[in-house]
Amino acid sequence: MKFLRKQLDSVKHNFEKGGKWEKYFFAYEAFETFLFTPNTTADAKGAQIRDAIDLKRLMMTVIIAMLPCLIFGMWNVGYQHHLATGQTGTFMDALVIGLVKTVPIIIVSYAVGLGIEFVFATIRRHPVNEGYLVTGMLIPLVMPPDIPLWQVAVATAFAVIIGKEAFGGTGMNVVNIALTARAFLYFAYPSQISGEVWTFLGEGVKPVAGYSGATPLAIAAASTGNAATDLSSFGAGWADGMYSVWNMFIGVIPGCIGETSTLMCLIGAFILVFTGVGSWKIIVSVFAGAWAMGLLLNAIGTTPFAQLPAHYHLVMGGLAFGAVFMATDPVTAAQTETGKWIYGLLIGVFTVLIRVFNPAYPEGIMLAILLMNVFAPLIDYFVVSANKNRRLQRATV
Amino acid sequence: MGKFIRLKKGFTINLAGKAAAKIGDSGPADSVAIKPTDFQGIYIPKVVVKEGDTVKAGSPLFHDKKLERIQFTSPVSGEVVRITRGEKRALLEVVILADKQVEYLPFKKHTVSEIANLSVEGIKSQMLDSGVWANLVQRPFGILADPSVTPKAIHISAFDTAPLAPDYSFLFKGQDHFFQTGVDVLKKLTPGAVHINIHNASDLSTVFSQAKGAEVNKFSGPHPAGCVGVQIHHIDPINKGDIVWTINPFGVIQIGKLFLQGIYDASKLVAITGSEVKNPQYVKTYTGASMKSLTANNVAAENVRYISGNPLTGTHVGKDGYLGFYDHQVTVLPEGNDYEFIGWITPGANKLSVQRAWGLFSFLTPNKEFTLNTNTHGEPRAMVQTGVWEQLVPMDILPGHLIKSILAEDIDEMEALGIYEVIEEDLALCEFADVSKHNVQGILREGLELIRLS
């Protein structure tokens, strides 16, 4: 470690004020502080001691919480491949297929996103914030395994530049960056991110008879126009028990790389809540909102989709992943504690509304979160106003 | 009878090096200093002594050009040996070499019954002339109390919840009579109540709980329950246009002694604390004592920080510095000026965090005493996390929104969000816990000054 420190110290003067690479100081700082926590001490006045936590630790905790989803997702890519092509393979075979499909997406996401971050930090002369460590992992997890890599790169660039840097960088963005990337693909290249793209088949491989790569949501959405479809056979699918509640909960269904497994999302949620990094209020209220809306539709709805048991909504699609990892993004969520309840509840409600009543987009969570990201400041405005009014009412002048 | 308020929010920082309940020897009382920089809201201090002058305890050293009735007086008798000035000749400190035996400048003595009949103006002028007035702090803004105003109420916090804080029942033991007289005097300065806020759990000496003529309120809960701003918020909050005064029990006792004995007695007990102190204990000394005398033969290590005050709100004064006017505590902590290899991910049970993202299993050892250094454990970053500060401020105030409104220099918004109710110490825990390493107390002071001077 001493050797590393010496090397860093020996080049440091080049990056400091007056050095020949002065303008790359923050790029250097990002690497230096990654390797060594800095030797800065508290100011002479004020708090003389500081909490051990920093943004790096916080972001790393979120990444650790995402690992179950990532590893399960990788395996599931291979598992779905085997299922669809009628092959059999071991756990390791499936994982290797998943690795081959997933790792390049992760590398592209990090390379493009961090590259843009460093460029902007250098131009704007501000430190490189660690927020992208999480975003860079979220983007691959909400992509289908077959996504072309150049689309990942374009979507990442769009999301980081338009979604974040245009607003001033980390901490200033209005909408969730990873979802901006996905929404960009959704509207710009719909053919690669909707329909039967969720299962990796491989070149020239024939799927088994009766195969359909549709997600449960797509099947349910297709039933909307056709009142005759009987959703009681929903659980059957083309393979045995394909879309049973249990399978959807475990996550052995086609879908985005990281979002299929409600169970893995709940493990992630446990890590986030136990470490205090994610807001349990948001997570709980998203599920509560979706379930309540599902029950309401059961009571008044006429279409088969509306009659779908409410708990199906909780395990289908990306609701769990969105609730745990996307809605809890502290920058784009409501920032007041009361606001977090309202924000989460409305995300759940809108997710189910969009799913059931919008024929074009089978998945509702992405649009619901983006919509509520935009409304979060409004929710906060009313909560903060209430706080101000309590103070005003006490005053006599 | 006063109120009983249970506070839930907050965080008590449990550090190693608490002062044992005994009075040790301090080094020779060499020099003491009075620093204008300790007094928030002082405009331009004007020195009235020269180097070489001899002074008595209670002799004026300087006064403010704006609030010129407030005298800042010498805590001891002796010779003025140094008047230190900084940039633009700003007065930094007046240093006095102390006599072995303190001589007091005589002020008027009163019996208890006489005090009851004193006029408000008479009380004020004796307090102003003797130097005890500087103990009164005015809210909003946490500045020197303006003698020309009448406060809505006067609040005394009779316990300290800050890390390593001295035990007030030890600090002020046996001073019941002076404290009661001080309260009697203060009662004359306000048409409202004098509030004495005590801790529920402490097996208090009767100094505070038996005081007559005052509202005695009880509090329980973690730090910052002992911060007087938090207490005011729950007893009788400061609204726009309100003025309240606060005072430490030490100041109340000083007032009592001034009126009963006719002297400005600046002797006090100071807790010498911190992990780097060999023998953490109390010492008997004077306001403005030198760090050298306070920590003589009691600190072994070299790379340490000498803090006047507690580790959350104190000032790094250095080994050759002096105790702050309002402080009853010296903390010596290790400096954290070293690098740590991937320190942000290395697991370790020896660092303290409010959040479990660091000390995941810290709840298993709730009584562990930590040895913390002054390292910031990270670099300044954008504000990202929400909801943590809110858990540390037991008031109906949104600290995150308040700090952002100050950064935006939006005075209307600061007012609406309750800036009048807080000073630095009330939000000190936010600065400690901030993931983005913001200088929260400094930002808050900038906001307060922006309003006060506009």
mmCIF file of C-alpha atoms in Angstrom, chain B residues 283-413:
data_model
loop_
_atom_site.group_PDB
_atom_site.id
_atom_site.type_symbol
_atom_site.label_atom_id
_atom_site.label_comp_id
_atom_site.label_asym_id
_atom_site.label_seq_id
_atom_site.Cartn_x
_atom_site.Cartn_y
_atom_site.Cartn_z
ATOM 1 C CA VAL B 283 -9.813 21.022 36.958
ATOM 2 C CA LYS B 284 -10.498 24.275 38.753
ATOM 3 C CA THR B 285 -9.448 27.248 36.685
ATOM 4 C CA TYR B 286 -10.638 30.564 35.230
ATOM 5 C CA THR B 287 -12.537 31.686 32.152
ATOM 6 C CA GLY B 288 -10.104 31.936 29.256
ATOM 7 C CA ALA B 289 -7.455 29.676 30.807
ATOM 8 C CA SER B 290 -4.594 28.529 28.618
ATOM 9 C CA MET B 291 -4.666 25.058 27.105
ATOM 10 C CA LYS B 292 -1.134 24.566 28.383
ATOM 11 C CA SER B 293 -2.156 24.936 31.994
ATOM 12 C CA LEU B 294 -5.341 22.894 31.535
ATOM 13 C CA THR B 295 -3.664 19.928 29.906
ATOM 14 C CA ALA B 296 -0.256 20.078 31.600
ATOM 15 C CA ASN B 297 1.294 16.601 32.006
ATOM 16 C CA ASN B 298 -1.978 15.051 30.913
ATOM 17 C CA VAL B 299 -1.513 14.557 27.162
ATOM 18 C CA ALA B 300 1.078 12.114 25.870
ATOM 19 C CA ALA B 301 0.688 12.033 22.096
ATOM 20 C CA GLU B 302 1.973 14.686 19.719
ATOM 21 C CA ASN B 303 -0.357 14.491 16.727
ATOM 22 C CA VAL B 304 -3.463 15.628 18.583
ATOM 23 C CA ARG B 305 -6.031 18.395 18.353
ATOM 24 C CA TYR B 306 -6.797 20.677 21.303
ATOM 25 C CA ILE B 307 -10.466 21.623 21.201
ATOM 26 C CA SER B 308 -12.091 24.217 23.393
ATOM 27 C CA GLY B 309 -15.619 22.903 23.841
ATOM 28 C CA ASN B 310 -17.136 19.615 22.811
ATOM 29 C CA PRO B 311 -16.252 17.658 19.647
ATOM 30 C CA LEU B 312 -19.447 18.712 17.854
ATOM 31 C CA THR B 313 -19.405 22.478 18.242
ATOM 32 C CA GLY B 314 -15.964 23.214 19.658
ATOM 33 C CA THR B 315 -13.100 25.212 18.262
ATOM 34 C CA HIS B 316 -9.674 23.864 17.364
ATOM 35 C CA VAL B 317 -7.532 26.343 19.325
ATOM 36 C CA GLY B 318 -4.194 24.571 19.280
ATOM 37 C CA LYS B 319 -1.836 23.634 22.063
ATOM 38 C CA ASP B 320 -1.005 27.273 22.749
ATOM 39 C CA GLY B 321 -4.607 28.447 22.566
ATOM 40 C CA TYR B 322 -7.049 29.506 25.237
ATOM 41 C CA LEU B 323 -10.363 28.238 26.542
ATOM 42 C CA GLY B 324 -13.395 29.878 24.951
ATOM 43 C CA PHE B 325 -15.543 32.227 27.052
ATOM 44 C CA TYR B 326 -18.607 29.952 27.063
ATOM 45 C CA ASP B 327 -16.797 26.620 27.346
ATOM 46 C CA HIS B 328 -16.620 24.240 30.310
ATOM 47 C CA GLN B 329 -14.864 21.501 28.433
ATOM 48 C CA VAL B 330 -11.576 20.781 26.735
ATOM 49 C CA THR B 331 -11.396 17.838 24.348
ATOM 50 C CA VAL B 332 -8.169 16.365 23.071
ATOM 51 C CA LEU B 333 -8.622 14.092 20.059
ATOM 52 C CA PRO B 334 -6.175 12.408 17.691
ATOM 53 C CA GLU B 335 -5.670 14.247 14.417
ATOM 54 C CA GLY B 336 -6.854 12.199 11.454
ATOM 55 C CA ASN B 337 -4.411 13.632 8.925
ATOM 56 C CA ASP B 338 -3.438 10.340 7.347
ATOM 57 C CA TYR B 339 -4.571 8.365 4.333
ATOM 58 C CA GLU B 340 -6.371 5.086 4.672
ATOM 59 C CA PHE B 341 -6.203 2.483 1.913
ATOM 60 C CA ILE B 342 -9.742 1.928 0.517
ATOM 61 C CA GLY B 343 -10.969 3.147 3.880
ATOM 62 C CA TRP B 344 -14.502 3.631 2.566
ATOM 63 C CA ILE B 345 -15.079 -0.108 2.150
ATOM 64 C CA THR B 346 -12.742 -1.643 4.744
ATOM 65 C CA PRO B 347 -14.883 -3.189 7.434
ATOM 66 C CA GLY B 348 -14.121 -2.070 10.934
ATOM 67 C CA ALA B 349 -15.871 -1.779 14.236
ATOM 68 C CA ASN B 350 -13.813 1.175 15.415
ATOM 69 C CA LYS B 351 -15.489 3.862 13.379
ATOM 70 C CA LEU B 352 -18.760 5.395 14.384
ATOM 71 C CA SER B 353 -21.687 6.078 12.104
ATOM 72 C CA VAL B 354 -25.232 7.207 12.641
ATOM 73 C CA GLN B 355 -26.161 4.917 9.783
ATOM 74 C CA ARG B 356 -26.084 1.162 9.732
ATOM 75 C CA ALA B 357 -24.577 1.218 6.242
ATOM 76 C CA TRP B 358 -21.341 1.552 8.161
ATOM 77 C CA GLY B 359 -21.650 -0.138 11.500
ATOM 78 C CA LEU B 360 -24.059 -2.878 10.448
ATOM 79 C CA PHE B 361 -23.936 -4.689 13.754
ATOM 80 C CA SER B 362 -23.306 -1.722 15.996
ATOM 81 C CA PHE B 363 -26.668 -2.330 17.670
ATOM 82 C CA LEU B 364 -25.075 -5.367 19.323
ATOM 83 C CA THR B 365 -22.715 -3.165 21.323
ATOM 84 C CA PRO B 366 -24.800 -0.143 22.289
ATOM 85 C CA ASN B 367 -22.487 0.999 25.086
ATOM 86 C CA LYS B 368 -19.235 0.848 23.169
ATOM 87 C CA GLU B 369 -17.036 3.896 23.617
ATOM 88 C CA PHE B 370 -15.411 5.069 20.405
ATOM 89 C CA THR B 371 -12.068 6.716 19.837
ATOM 90 C CA LEU B 372 -12.637 9.038 16.902
ATOM 91 C CA ASN B 373 -10.127 11.212 15.116
ATOM 92 C CA THR B 374 -10.688 14.418 13.210
ATOM 93 C CA ASN B 375 -10.572 12.880 9.728
ATOM 94 C CA THR B 376 -13.557 13.812 7.565
ATOM 95 C CA HIS B 377 -13.835 10.231 6.220
ATOM 96 C CA GLY B 378 -14.686 11.357 2.739
ATOM 97 C CA GLU B 379 -14.776 14.244 0.347
ATOM 98 C CA PRO B 380 -17.333 16.989 -0.266
ATOM 99 C CA ARG B 381 -20.010 15.745 -2.622
ATOM 100 C CA ALA B 382 -23.404 16.788 -3.971
ATOM 101 C CA MET B 383 -26.367 16.497 -1.609
ATOM 102 C CA VAL B 384 -27.855 13.118 -2.351
ATOM 103 C CA GLN B 385 -29.220 11.442 0.726
ATOM 104 C CA THR B 386 -32.453 12.561 2.355
ATOM 105 C CA GLY B 387 -34.153 11.618 5.577
ATOM 106 C CA VAL B 388 -31.086 11.257 7.812
ATOM 107 C CA TRP B 389 -30.851 14.833 9.074
ATOM 108 C CA GLU B 390 -34.549 14.741 9.855
ATOM 109 C CA GLN B 391 -33.889 11.892 12.274
ATOM 110 C CA LEU B 392 -31.305 13.958 14.152
ATOM 111 C CA VAL B 393 -33.217 17.178 14.756
ATOM 112 C CA PRO B 394 -35.965 16.776 17.358
ATOM 113 C CA MET B 395 -37.844 19.848 16.166
ATOM 114 C CA ASP B 396 -40.612 20.473 13.677
ATOM 115 C CA ILE B 397 -38.031 21.863 11.271
ATOM 116 C CA LEU B 398 -36.867 20.478 7.923
ATOM 117 C CA PRO B 399 -33.074 20.830 8.170
ATOM 118 C CA GLY B 400 -32.391 19.779 4.579
ATOM 119 C CA HIS B 401 -34.726 22.345 3.125
ATOM 120 C CA LEU B 402 -33.456 25.017 5.506
ATOM 121 C CA ILE B 403 -29.824 24.457 4.547
ATOM 122 C CA LYS B 404 -30.710 24.511 0.846
ATOM 123 C CA SER B 405 -32.606 27.775 1.254
ATOM 124 C CA ILE B 406 -29.514 29.282 2.899
ATOM 125 C CA LEU B 407 -27.302 28.104 0.039
ATOM 126 C CA ALA B 408 -29.788 29.793 -2.298
ATOM 127 C CA GLU B 409 -29.640 32.941 -0.102
ATOM 128 C CA ASP B 410 -33.442 33.045 -0.058
ATOM 129 C CA ILE B 411 -34.244 35.037 3.076
ATOM 130 C CA ASP B 412 -38.038 34.659 2.897
ATOM 131 C CA GLU B 413 -37.687 30.919 2.605
#
